CSV table of C-alpha atoms in Angstrom, one decimal:
chain,number,residue,atom,x,y,z
A,1,UNK,CA,9.3,-6.0,-6.5
A,2,UNK,CA,9.5,-8.7,-3.8
A,3,UNK,CA,10.6,-11.3,-6.3
A,4,UNK,CA,13.4,-9.0,-7.5
A,5,UNK,CA,14.5,-7.9,-4.1
A,6,UNK,CA,14.4,-11.4,-2.5
A,7,UNK,CA,15.8,-13.0,-5.7
A,8,UNK,CA,13.3,-15.9,-5.4
A,9,UNK,CA,11.3,-17.6,-8.1
A,10,UNK,CA,7.6,-16.9,-7.5
A,11,UNK,CA,4.7,-16.4,-9.9
A,12,UNK,CA,2.5,-13.4,-9.8
A,13,UNK,CA,-1.2,-14.3,-9.8
A,14,UNK,CA,-3.4,-11.3,-10.8
A,15,UNK,CA,-6.7,-10.9,-9.1
A,16,UNK,CA,-9.7,-8.7,-9.6
A,17,UNK,CA,-9.7,-7.4,-6.0
A,18,UNK,CA,-8.6,-8.5,-2.6
A,19,UNK,CA,-11.6,-10.7,-1.7
A,20,UNK,CA,-10.8,-13.4,-4.3
A,21,UNK,CA,-7.1,-13.3,-3.4
A,22,UNK,CA,-7.9,-13.8,0.3
A,23,UNK,CA,-10.3,-16.6,-0.6
A,24,UNK,CA,-7.6,-18.4,-2.6
A,25,UNK,CA,-5.0,-17.8,0.2
A,26,UNK,CA,-7.4,-19.3,2.8
A,27,UNK,CA,-8.1,-22.2,0.4
A,28,UNK,CA,-4.4,-22.7,-0.2
A,29,UNK,CA,-4.6,-22.2,-3.9
A,30,UNK,CA,-1.8,-19.6,-3.4
A,31,UNK,CA,0.9,-19.6,-0.7
A,32,UNK,CA,1.2,-15.8,-0.1
A,33,UNK,CA,-0.1,-12.4,-0.9
A,34,UNK,CA,0.6,-8.7,-0.4
A,35,UNK,CA,-2.6,-6.9,0.5
A,36,UNK,CA,-3.7,-4.0,2.6
A,37,UNK,CA,-3.5,-4.7,6.3
A,38,UNK,CA,-7.2,-3.7,6.9
A,39,UNK,CA,-8.2,-6.5,4.5
A,40,UNK,CA,-6.1,-9.1,6.2
A,41,UNK,CA,-6.5,-8.2,9.9
A,42,UNK,CA,-9.7,-10.1,10.5
A,43,UNK,CA,-8.2,-13.3,9.2
A,44,UNK,CA,-5.0,-12.7,11.1
A,45,UNK,CA,-6.8,-12.1,14.3
A,46,UNK,CA,-8.9,-15.2,13.7
A,47,UNK,CA,-5.7,-17.2,13.4
A,48,UNK,CA,-6.4,-18.2,9.8
A,49,UNK,CA,-3.5,-16.3,8.3
A,50,UNK,CA,0.0,-15.7,9.6
A,51,UNK,CA,1.5,-12.3,8.9
A,52,UNK,CA,5.1,-12.3,7.9
A,53,UNK,CA,6.0,-8.6,7.4
A,54,UNK,CA,4.5,-5.2,6.7
A,55,UNK,CA,5.9,-3.2,3.8
A,56,UNK,CA,6.0,0.1,5.7
A,57,UNK,CA,9.0,1.8,7.2
A,58,UNK,CA,7.6,1.3,10.7
A,59,UNK,CA,5.6,-1.4,12.3
A,60,UNK,CA,1.8,-1.1,12.3
A,61,UNK,CA,0.1,0.0,15.5
A,62,UNK,CA,-2.6,-2.6,14.8
A,63,UNK,CA,-0.1,-5.4,14.3
A,64,UNK,CA,2.9,-4.3,16.4
A,65,UNK,CA,4.4,-7.9,16.6
A,66,UNK,CA,4.7,-8.1,12.8
A,67,UNK,CA,8.2,-7.0,11.6
A,68,UNK,CA,8.7,-4.6,8.7
A,69,UNK,CA,10.2,-5.9,5.5
A,70,UNK,CA,13.5,-4.2,6.5
A,71,UNK,CA,13.5,-6.0,9.8
A,72,UNK,CA,12.9,-9.2,7.9
A,73,UNK,CA,16.1,-8.7,6.0
A,74,UNK,CA,14.9,-6.7,3.0
A,75,UNK,CA,16.0,-3.1,3.7
A,76,UNK,CA,15.2,-1.9,0.2
A,77,UNK,CA,11.7,-3.4,0.0
A,78,UNK,CA,9.0,-0.8,0.7
A,79,UNK,CA,5.6,-1.7,-0.6
A,80,UNK,CA,2.9,0.5,0.9
A,81,UNK,CA,-0.6,1.0,-0.4
A,82,UNK,CA,-1.8,4.6,-0.3
A,83,UNK,CA,-4.8,6.5,-1.1
A,84,UNK,CA,-5.1,10.2,-2.0
A,85,UNK,CA,-7.4,12.8,-3.3
A,86,UNK,CA,-6.8,14.2,-6.8
A,87,UNK,CA,-8.5,16.7,-9.0
A,88,UNK,CA,-8.4,17.2,-12.8
A,89,UNK,CA,-5.4,19.1,-14.2
A,90,UNK,CA,-6.2,22.8,-14.4
A,91,UNK,CA,-8.5,22.8,-11.3
A,92,UNK,CA,-8.3,26.3,-9.9
A,93,UNK,CA,-5.8,26.6,-7.0
A,94,UNK,CA,-8.5,28.0,-4.7
A,95,UNK,CA,-10.7,24.9,-5.3
A,96,UNK,CA,-7.6,22.6,-4.6
A,97,UNK,CA,-6.9,24.6,-1.4
A,98,UNK,CA,-10.6,24.3,-0.3
A,99,UNK,CA,-10.6,20.5,-0.9
A,100,UNK,CA,-7.3,20.1,0.9
A,101,UNK,CA,-8.6,22.1,3.8
A,102,UNK,CA,-11.8,20.0,4.1
A,103,UNK,CA,-9.8,16.7,3.8
A,104,UNK,CA,-7.3,17.9,6.4
A,105,UNK,CA,-10.1,18.8,8.7
A,106,UNK,CA,-11.8,15.4,8.3
A,107,UNK,CA,-8.5,13.6,8.9
A,108,UNK,CA,-8.0,15.6,12.1
A,109,UNK,CA,-11.4,14.4,13.4
A,110,UNK,CA,-10.8,12.0,16.3
A,111,UNK,CA,-13.6,9.7,15.2
A,112,UNK,CA,-12.2,9.4,11.7
A,113,UNK,CA,-8.7,8.9,13.0
A,114,UNK,CA,-9.8,6.2,15.4
A,115,UNK,CA,-11.9,4.4,12.8
A,116,UNK,CA,-9.1,4.3,10.3
A,117,UNK,CA,-6.4,3.5,12.8
A,118,UNK,CA,-8.4,0.5,14.0
A,119,UNK,CA,-8.2,-0.7,10.4
A,120,UNK,CA,-4.5,-0.3,10.2
A,121,UNK,CA,-4.5,2.9,8.2
A,122,UNK,CA,-2.1,5.7,8.8
A,123,UNK,CA,-3.2,9.2,8.0
A,124,UNK,CA,-0.7,11.6,6.6
A,125,UNK,CA,-2.5,14.6,5.0
A,126,UNK,CA,0.4,16.2,3.1
A,127,UNK,CA,0.4,19.4,1.1
A,128,UNK,CA,-0.7,19.2,-2.6
A,129,UNK,CA,2.8,19.9,-3.9
A,130,UNK,CA,4.3,17.2,-1.7
A,131,UNK,CA,1.7,14.7,-2.7
A,132,UNK,CA,2.3,15.5,-6.4
A,133,UNK,CA,6.0,14.7,-5.9
A,134,UNK,CA,5.1,11.6,-4.0
A,135,UNK,CA,3.0,10.4,-6.9
A,136,UNK,CA,5.8,11.2,-9.4
A,137,UNK,CA,8.3,9.2,-7.2
A,138,UNK,CA,5.9,6.2,-6.9
A,139,UNK,CA,5.4,6.3,-10.7
A,140,UNK,CA,9.2,6.2,-11.2
A,141,UNK,CA,9.7,3.4,-8.6
A,142,UNK,CA,7.1,1.1,-10.2
A,143,UNK,CA,8.1,1.9,-13.7
A,144,UNK,CA,11.6,0.7,-12.8
A,145,UNK,CA,10.1,-2.5,-11.2
A,146,UNK,CA,8.1,-3.1,-14.4
A,147,UNK,CA,11.2,-2.6,-16.5
A,148,UNK,CA,13.5,-4.7,-14.3
A,149,UNK,CA,11.0,-7.5,-14.1
A,150,UNK,CA,10.5,-7.6,-17.8
A,151,UNK,CA,6.8,-7.1,-17.5
A,152,UNK,CA,5.1,-6.6,-20.9
A,153,UNK,CA,2.7,-3.6,-20.9
A,154,UNK,CA,-0.3,-3.2,-23.1
A,155,UNK,CA,0.4,-1.2,-26.2
């Protein structure tokens, strides 16, 4: 998505996790990476890595001096990592509601909020229907990127 938006020639290097990518970045085997802020913050704070931009709509509270991709000149570039709770299709609505209630309660806990905020995470806690639509929108967005980039998918 960055390559297409910025119209630059870069090579995607696939990794089996963030740790090997960070190691190669620190060892200068690669020149840049997009990773979760919590993974990179320790190296940024140590001065080993220089943050260029965050892919979120707003600046991160844990890295307020780092501009967003929009502020860096790429208004249409939004790359945010997200995590969510899902259940198998057909899970009874009362179980989904109970799980949602427990997750919402946990995310409202000040200790949980503080711990995750310190790592650069932003808690949202949306309703199941909104989250379902968010997943559909993300799927469509990345399917378009895959198509536009000419990525060959496994058959």
